[in-house]
mmCIF file of C-alpha atoms in Angstrom:
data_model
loop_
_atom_site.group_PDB
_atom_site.id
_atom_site.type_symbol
_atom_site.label_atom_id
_atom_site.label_comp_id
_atom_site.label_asym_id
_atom_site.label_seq_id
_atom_site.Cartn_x
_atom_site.Cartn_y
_atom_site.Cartn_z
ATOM 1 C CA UNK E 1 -38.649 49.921 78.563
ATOM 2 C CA UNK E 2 -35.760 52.349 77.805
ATOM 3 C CA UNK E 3 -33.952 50.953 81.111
ATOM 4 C CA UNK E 4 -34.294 47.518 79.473
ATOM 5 C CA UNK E 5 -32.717 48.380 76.322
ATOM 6 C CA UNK E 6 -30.039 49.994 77.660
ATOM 7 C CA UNK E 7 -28.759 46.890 79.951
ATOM 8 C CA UNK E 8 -28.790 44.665 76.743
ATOM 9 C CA UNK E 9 -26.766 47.177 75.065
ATOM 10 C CA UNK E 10 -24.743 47.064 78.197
ATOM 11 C CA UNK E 11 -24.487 43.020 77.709
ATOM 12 C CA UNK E 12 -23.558 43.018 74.624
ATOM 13 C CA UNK E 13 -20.363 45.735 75.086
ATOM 14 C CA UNK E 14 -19.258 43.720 77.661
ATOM 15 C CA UNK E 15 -19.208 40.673 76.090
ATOM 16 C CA UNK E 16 -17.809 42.412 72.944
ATOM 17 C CA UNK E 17 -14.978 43.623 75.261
ATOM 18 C CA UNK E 18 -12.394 40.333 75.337
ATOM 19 C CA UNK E 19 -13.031 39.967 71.589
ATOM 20 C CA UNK E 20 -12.476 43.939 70.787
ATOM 21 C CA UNK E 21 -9.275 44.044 73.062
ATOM 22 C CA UNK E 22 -8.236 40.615 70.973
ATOM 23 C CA UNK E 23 -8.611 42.155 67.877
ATOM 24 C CA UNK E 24 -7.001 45.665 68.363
ATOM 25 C CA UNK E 25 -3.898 43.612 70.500
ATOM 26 C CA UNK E 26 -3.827 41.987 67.079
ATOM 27 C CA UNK E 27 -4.075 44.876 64.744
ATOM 28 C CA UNK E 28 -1.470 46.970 66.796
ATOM 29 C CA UNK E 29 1.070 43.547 67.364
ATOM 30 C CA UNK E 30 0.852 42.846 63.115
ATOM 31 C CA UNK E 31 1.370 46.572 62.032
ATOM 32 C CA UNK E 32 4.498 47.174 64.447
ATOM 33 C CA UNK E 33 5.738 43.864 63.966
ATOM 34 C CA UNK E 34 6.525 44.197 60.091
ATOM 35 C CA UNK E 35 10.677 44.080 59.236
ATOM 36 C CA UNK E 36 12.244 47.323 58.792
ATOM 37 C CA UNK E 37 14.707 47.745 56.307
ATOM 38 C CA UNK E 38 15.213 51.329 55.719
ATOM 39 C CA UNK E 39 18.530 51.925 56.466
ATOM 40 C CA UNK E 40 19.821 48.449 56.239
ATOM 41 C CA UNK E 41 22.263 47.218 53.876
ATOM 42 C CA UNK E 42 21.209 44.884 51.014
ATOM 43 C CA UNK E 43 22.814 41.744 51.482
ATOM 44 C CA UNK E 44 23.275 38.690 49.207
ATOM 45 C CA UNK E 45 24.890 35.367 50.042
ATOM 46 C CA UNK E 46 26.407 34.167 46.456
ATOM 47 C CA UNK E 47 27.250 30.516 46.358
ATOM 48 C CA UNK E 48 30.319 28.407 44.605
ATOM 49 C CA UNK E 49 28.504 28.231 41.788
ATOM 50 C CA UNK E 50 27.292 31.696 41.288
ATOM 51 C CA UNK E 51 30.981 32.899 40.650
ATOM 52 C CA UNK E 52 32.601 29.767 39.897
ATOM 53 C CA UNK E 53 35.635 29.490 41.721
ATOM 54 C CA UNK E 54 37.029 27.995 45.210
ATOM 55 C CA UNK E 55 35.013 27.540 47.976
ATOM 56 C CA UNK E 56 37.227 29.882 49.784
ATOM 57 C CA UNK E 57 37.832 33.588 49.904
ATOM 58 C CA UNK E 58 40.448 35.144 51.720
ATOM 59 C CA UNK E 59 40.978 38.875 51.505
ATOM 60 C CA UNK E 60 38.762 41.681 49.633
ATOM 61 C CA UNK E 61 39.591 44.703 48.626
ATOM 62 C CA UNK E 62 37.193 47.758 46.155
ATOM 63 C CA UNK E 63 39.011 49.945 43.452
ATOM 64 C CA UNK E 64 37.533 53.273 42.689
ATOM 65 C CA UNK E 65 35.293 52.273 40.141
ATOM 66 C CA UNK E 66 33.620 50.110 42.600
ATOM 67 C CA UNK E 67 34.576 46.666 41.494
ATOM 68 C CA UNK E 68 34.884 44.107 44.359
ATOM 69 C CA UNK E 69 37.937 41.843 44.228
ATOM 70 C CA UNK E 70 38.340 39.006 46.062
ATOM 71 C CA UNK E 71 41.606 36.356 46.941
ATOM 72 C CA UNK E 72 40.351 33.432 46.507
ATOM 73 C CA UNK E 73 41.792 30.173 46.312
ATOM 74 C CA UNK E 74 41.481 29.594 42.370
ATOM 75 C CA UNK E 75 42.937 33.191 41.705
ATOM 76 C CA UNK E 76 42.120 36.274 41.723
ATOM 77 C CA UNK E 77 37.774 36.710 41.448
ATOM 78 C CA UNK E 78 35.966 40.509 40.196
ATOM 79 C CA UNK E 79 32.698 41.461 41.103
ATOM 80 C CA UNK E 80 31.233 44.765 38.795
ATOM 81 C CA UNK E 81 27.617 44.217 40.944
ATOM 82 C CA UNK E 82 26.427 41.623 37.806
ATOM 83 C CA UNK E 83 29.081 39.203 36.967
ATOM 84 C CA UNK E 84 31.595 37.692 38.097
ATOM 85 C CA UNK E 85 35.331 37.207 36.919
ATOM 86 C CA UNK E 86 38.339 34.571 37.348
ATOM 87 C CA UNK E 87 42.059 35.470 36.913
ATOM 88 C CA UNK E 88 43.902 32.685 37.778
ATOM 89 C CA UNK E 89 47.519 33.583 38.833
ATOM 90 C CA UNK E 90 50.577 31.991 37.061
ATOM 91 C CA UNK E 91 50.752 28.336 38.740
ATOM 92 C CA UNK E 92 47.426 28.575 40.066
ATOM 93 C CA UNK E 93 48.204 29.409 43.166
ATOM 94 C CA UNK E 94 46.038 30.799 45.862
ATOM 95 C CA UNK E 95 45.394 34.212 45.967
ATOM 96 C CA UNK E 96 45.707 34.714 49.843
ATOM 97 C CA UNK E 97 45.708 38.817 49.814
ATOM 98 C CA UNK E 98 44.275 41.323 47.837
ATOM 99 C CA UNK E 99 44.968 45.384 47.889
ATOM 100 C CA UNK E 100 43.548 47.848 45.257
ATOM 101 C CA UNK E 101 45.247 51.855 45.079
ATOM 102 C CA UNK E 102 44.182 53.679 42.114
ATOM 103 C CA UNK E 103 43.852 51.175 38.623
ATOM 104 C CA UNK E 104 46.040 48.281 40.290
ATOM 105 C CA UNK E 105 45.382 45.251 41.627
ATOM 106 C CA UNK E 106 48.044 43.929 44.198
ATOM 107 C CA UNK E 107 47.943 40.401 45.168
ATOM 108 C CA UNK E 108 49.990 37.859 47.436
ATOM 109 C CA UNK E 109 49.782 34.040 46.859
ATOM 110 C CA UNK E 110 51.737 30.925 48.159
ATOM 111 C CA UNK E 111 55.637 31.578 46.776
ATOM 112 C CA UNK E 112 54.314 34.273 44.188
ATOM 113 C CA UNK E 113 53.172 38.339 44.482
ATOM 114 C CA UNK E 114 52.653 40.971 42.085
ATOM 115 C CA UNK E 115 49.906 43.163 40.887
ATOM 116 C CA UNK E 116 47.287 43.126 37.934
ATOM 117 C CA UNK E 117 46.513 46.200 36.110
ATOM 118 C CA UNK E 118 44.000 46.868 32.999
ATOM 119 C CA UNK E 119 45.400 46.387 28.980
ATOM 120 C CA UNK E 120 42.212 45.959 26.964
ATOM 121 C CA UNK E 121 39.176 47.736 28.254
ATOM 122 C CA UNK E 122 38.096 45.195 31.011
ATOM 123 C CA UNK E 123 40.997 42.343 30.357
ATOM 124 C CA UNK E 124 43.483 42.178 33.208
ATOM 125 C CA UNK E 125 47.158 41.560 33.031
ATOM 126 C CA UNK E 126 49.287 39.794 35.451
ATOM 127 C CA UNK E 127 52.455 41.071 36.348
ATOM 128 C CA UNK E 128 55.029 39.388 38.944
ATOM 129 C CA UNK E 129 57.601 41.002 40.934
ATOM 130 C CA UNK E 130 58.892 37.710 42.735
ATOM 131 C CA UNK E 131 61.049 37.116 40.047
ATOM 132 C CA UNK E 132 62.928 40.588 41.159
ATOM 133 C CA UNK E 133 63.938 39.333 44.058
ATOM 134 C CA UNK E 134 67.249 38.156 44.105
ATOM 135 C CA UNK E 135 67.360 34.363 44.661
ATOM 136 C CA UNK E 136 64.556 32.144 46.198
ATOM 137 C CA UNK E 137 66.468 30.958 48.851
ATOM 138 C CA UNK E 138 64.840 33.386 51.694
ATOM 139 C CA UNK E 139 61.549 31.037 51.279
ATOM 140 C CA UNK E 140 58.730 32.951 50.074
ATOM 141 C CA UNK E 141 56.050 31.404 51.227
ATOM 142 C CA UNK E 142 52.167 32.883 51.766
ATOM 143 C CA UNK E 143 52.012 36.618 51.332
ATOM 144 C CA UNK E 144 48.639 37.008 53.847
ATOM 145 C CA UNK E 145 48.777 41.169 53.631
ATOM 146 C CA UNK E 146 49.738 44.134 51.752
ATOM 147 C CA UNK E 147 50.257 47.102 52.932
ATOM 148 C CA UNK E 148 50.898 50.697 51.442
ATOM 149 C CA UNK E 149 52.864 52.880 53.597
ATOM 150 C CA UNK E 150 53.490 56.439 51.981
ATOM 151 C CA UNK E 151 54.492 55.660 48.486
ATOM 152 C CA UNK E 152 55.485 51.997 49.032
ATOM 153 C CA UNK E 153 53.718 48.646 48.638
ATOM 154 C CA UNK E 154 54.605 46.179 51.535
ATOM 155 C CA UNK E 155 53.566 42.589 50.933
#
């Protein structure tokens, strides 16, 4: 009787087999196949209407408080990791380049350039430097870069 026993217990394991192998293939494939993020940076896609401006930016730049600046084509957009901010450039032009050094903001547009830098607390002010240039007839036309090289701002 003990010899029967044990070749039902025998049965039963190796029926018991397919089904055990199906289930740890399963446990092993679900706990290795979870997404790992550590180490990844946190991305976010932010749409038109999340910082209300064009549909198109072209250059980015970061100052050293960490605000993200963007050229884009109704001005120039600020990103403090909440909101979002539009300075729109004298003519509305659009803001093709961006460069931040230190607490100023240097941007290039179609037939205008100059740089932003803070007056009240978080207001920017616009200041152009195309106007220094003597006449208009060398055809400014879209500043794409800027540049600093030693102590001077190329656009």
């Amino acid at each position: 009787m003990n010899f029967s026993r044990s070749i039902k217990s025998t049965s039963i394991t190796k029926r018991s087999i397919p089904l055990l192998t199906t289930l740890l293939i399963f446990t092993f494939t679900l706990g290795h196949s979870q997404i790992i993020t550590t180490g990844l940076p946190v991305m976010k896609h932010f749409r038109k209407t999340d910082y209300r401006a064009g549909t198109q930016n072209w250059g980015i730049s970061q100052d050293k408080q960490g605000f993200m600046y963007f050229a884009n084509n109704n001005g120039l957009l600020r990103f403090d990791g909440n909101s979002w901010d539009l300075f729109p450039i004298p003519g509305n032009s659009l803001v093709r380049s961006v460069l931040c050094i230190n607490d100023t903001i240097y941007v290039g547009a179609f037939e205008e350039f100059g740089y932003y830098t803070y007056s009240n607390g978080n207001d920017l002010t616009y200041t152009s430097l195309t106007q220094k240039i003597a006449g208009k007839a060398w055809g400014i036309d879209e500043v794409w870069r800027i540049y600093k090289y030693n102590n001077t701002i190329l656009f």
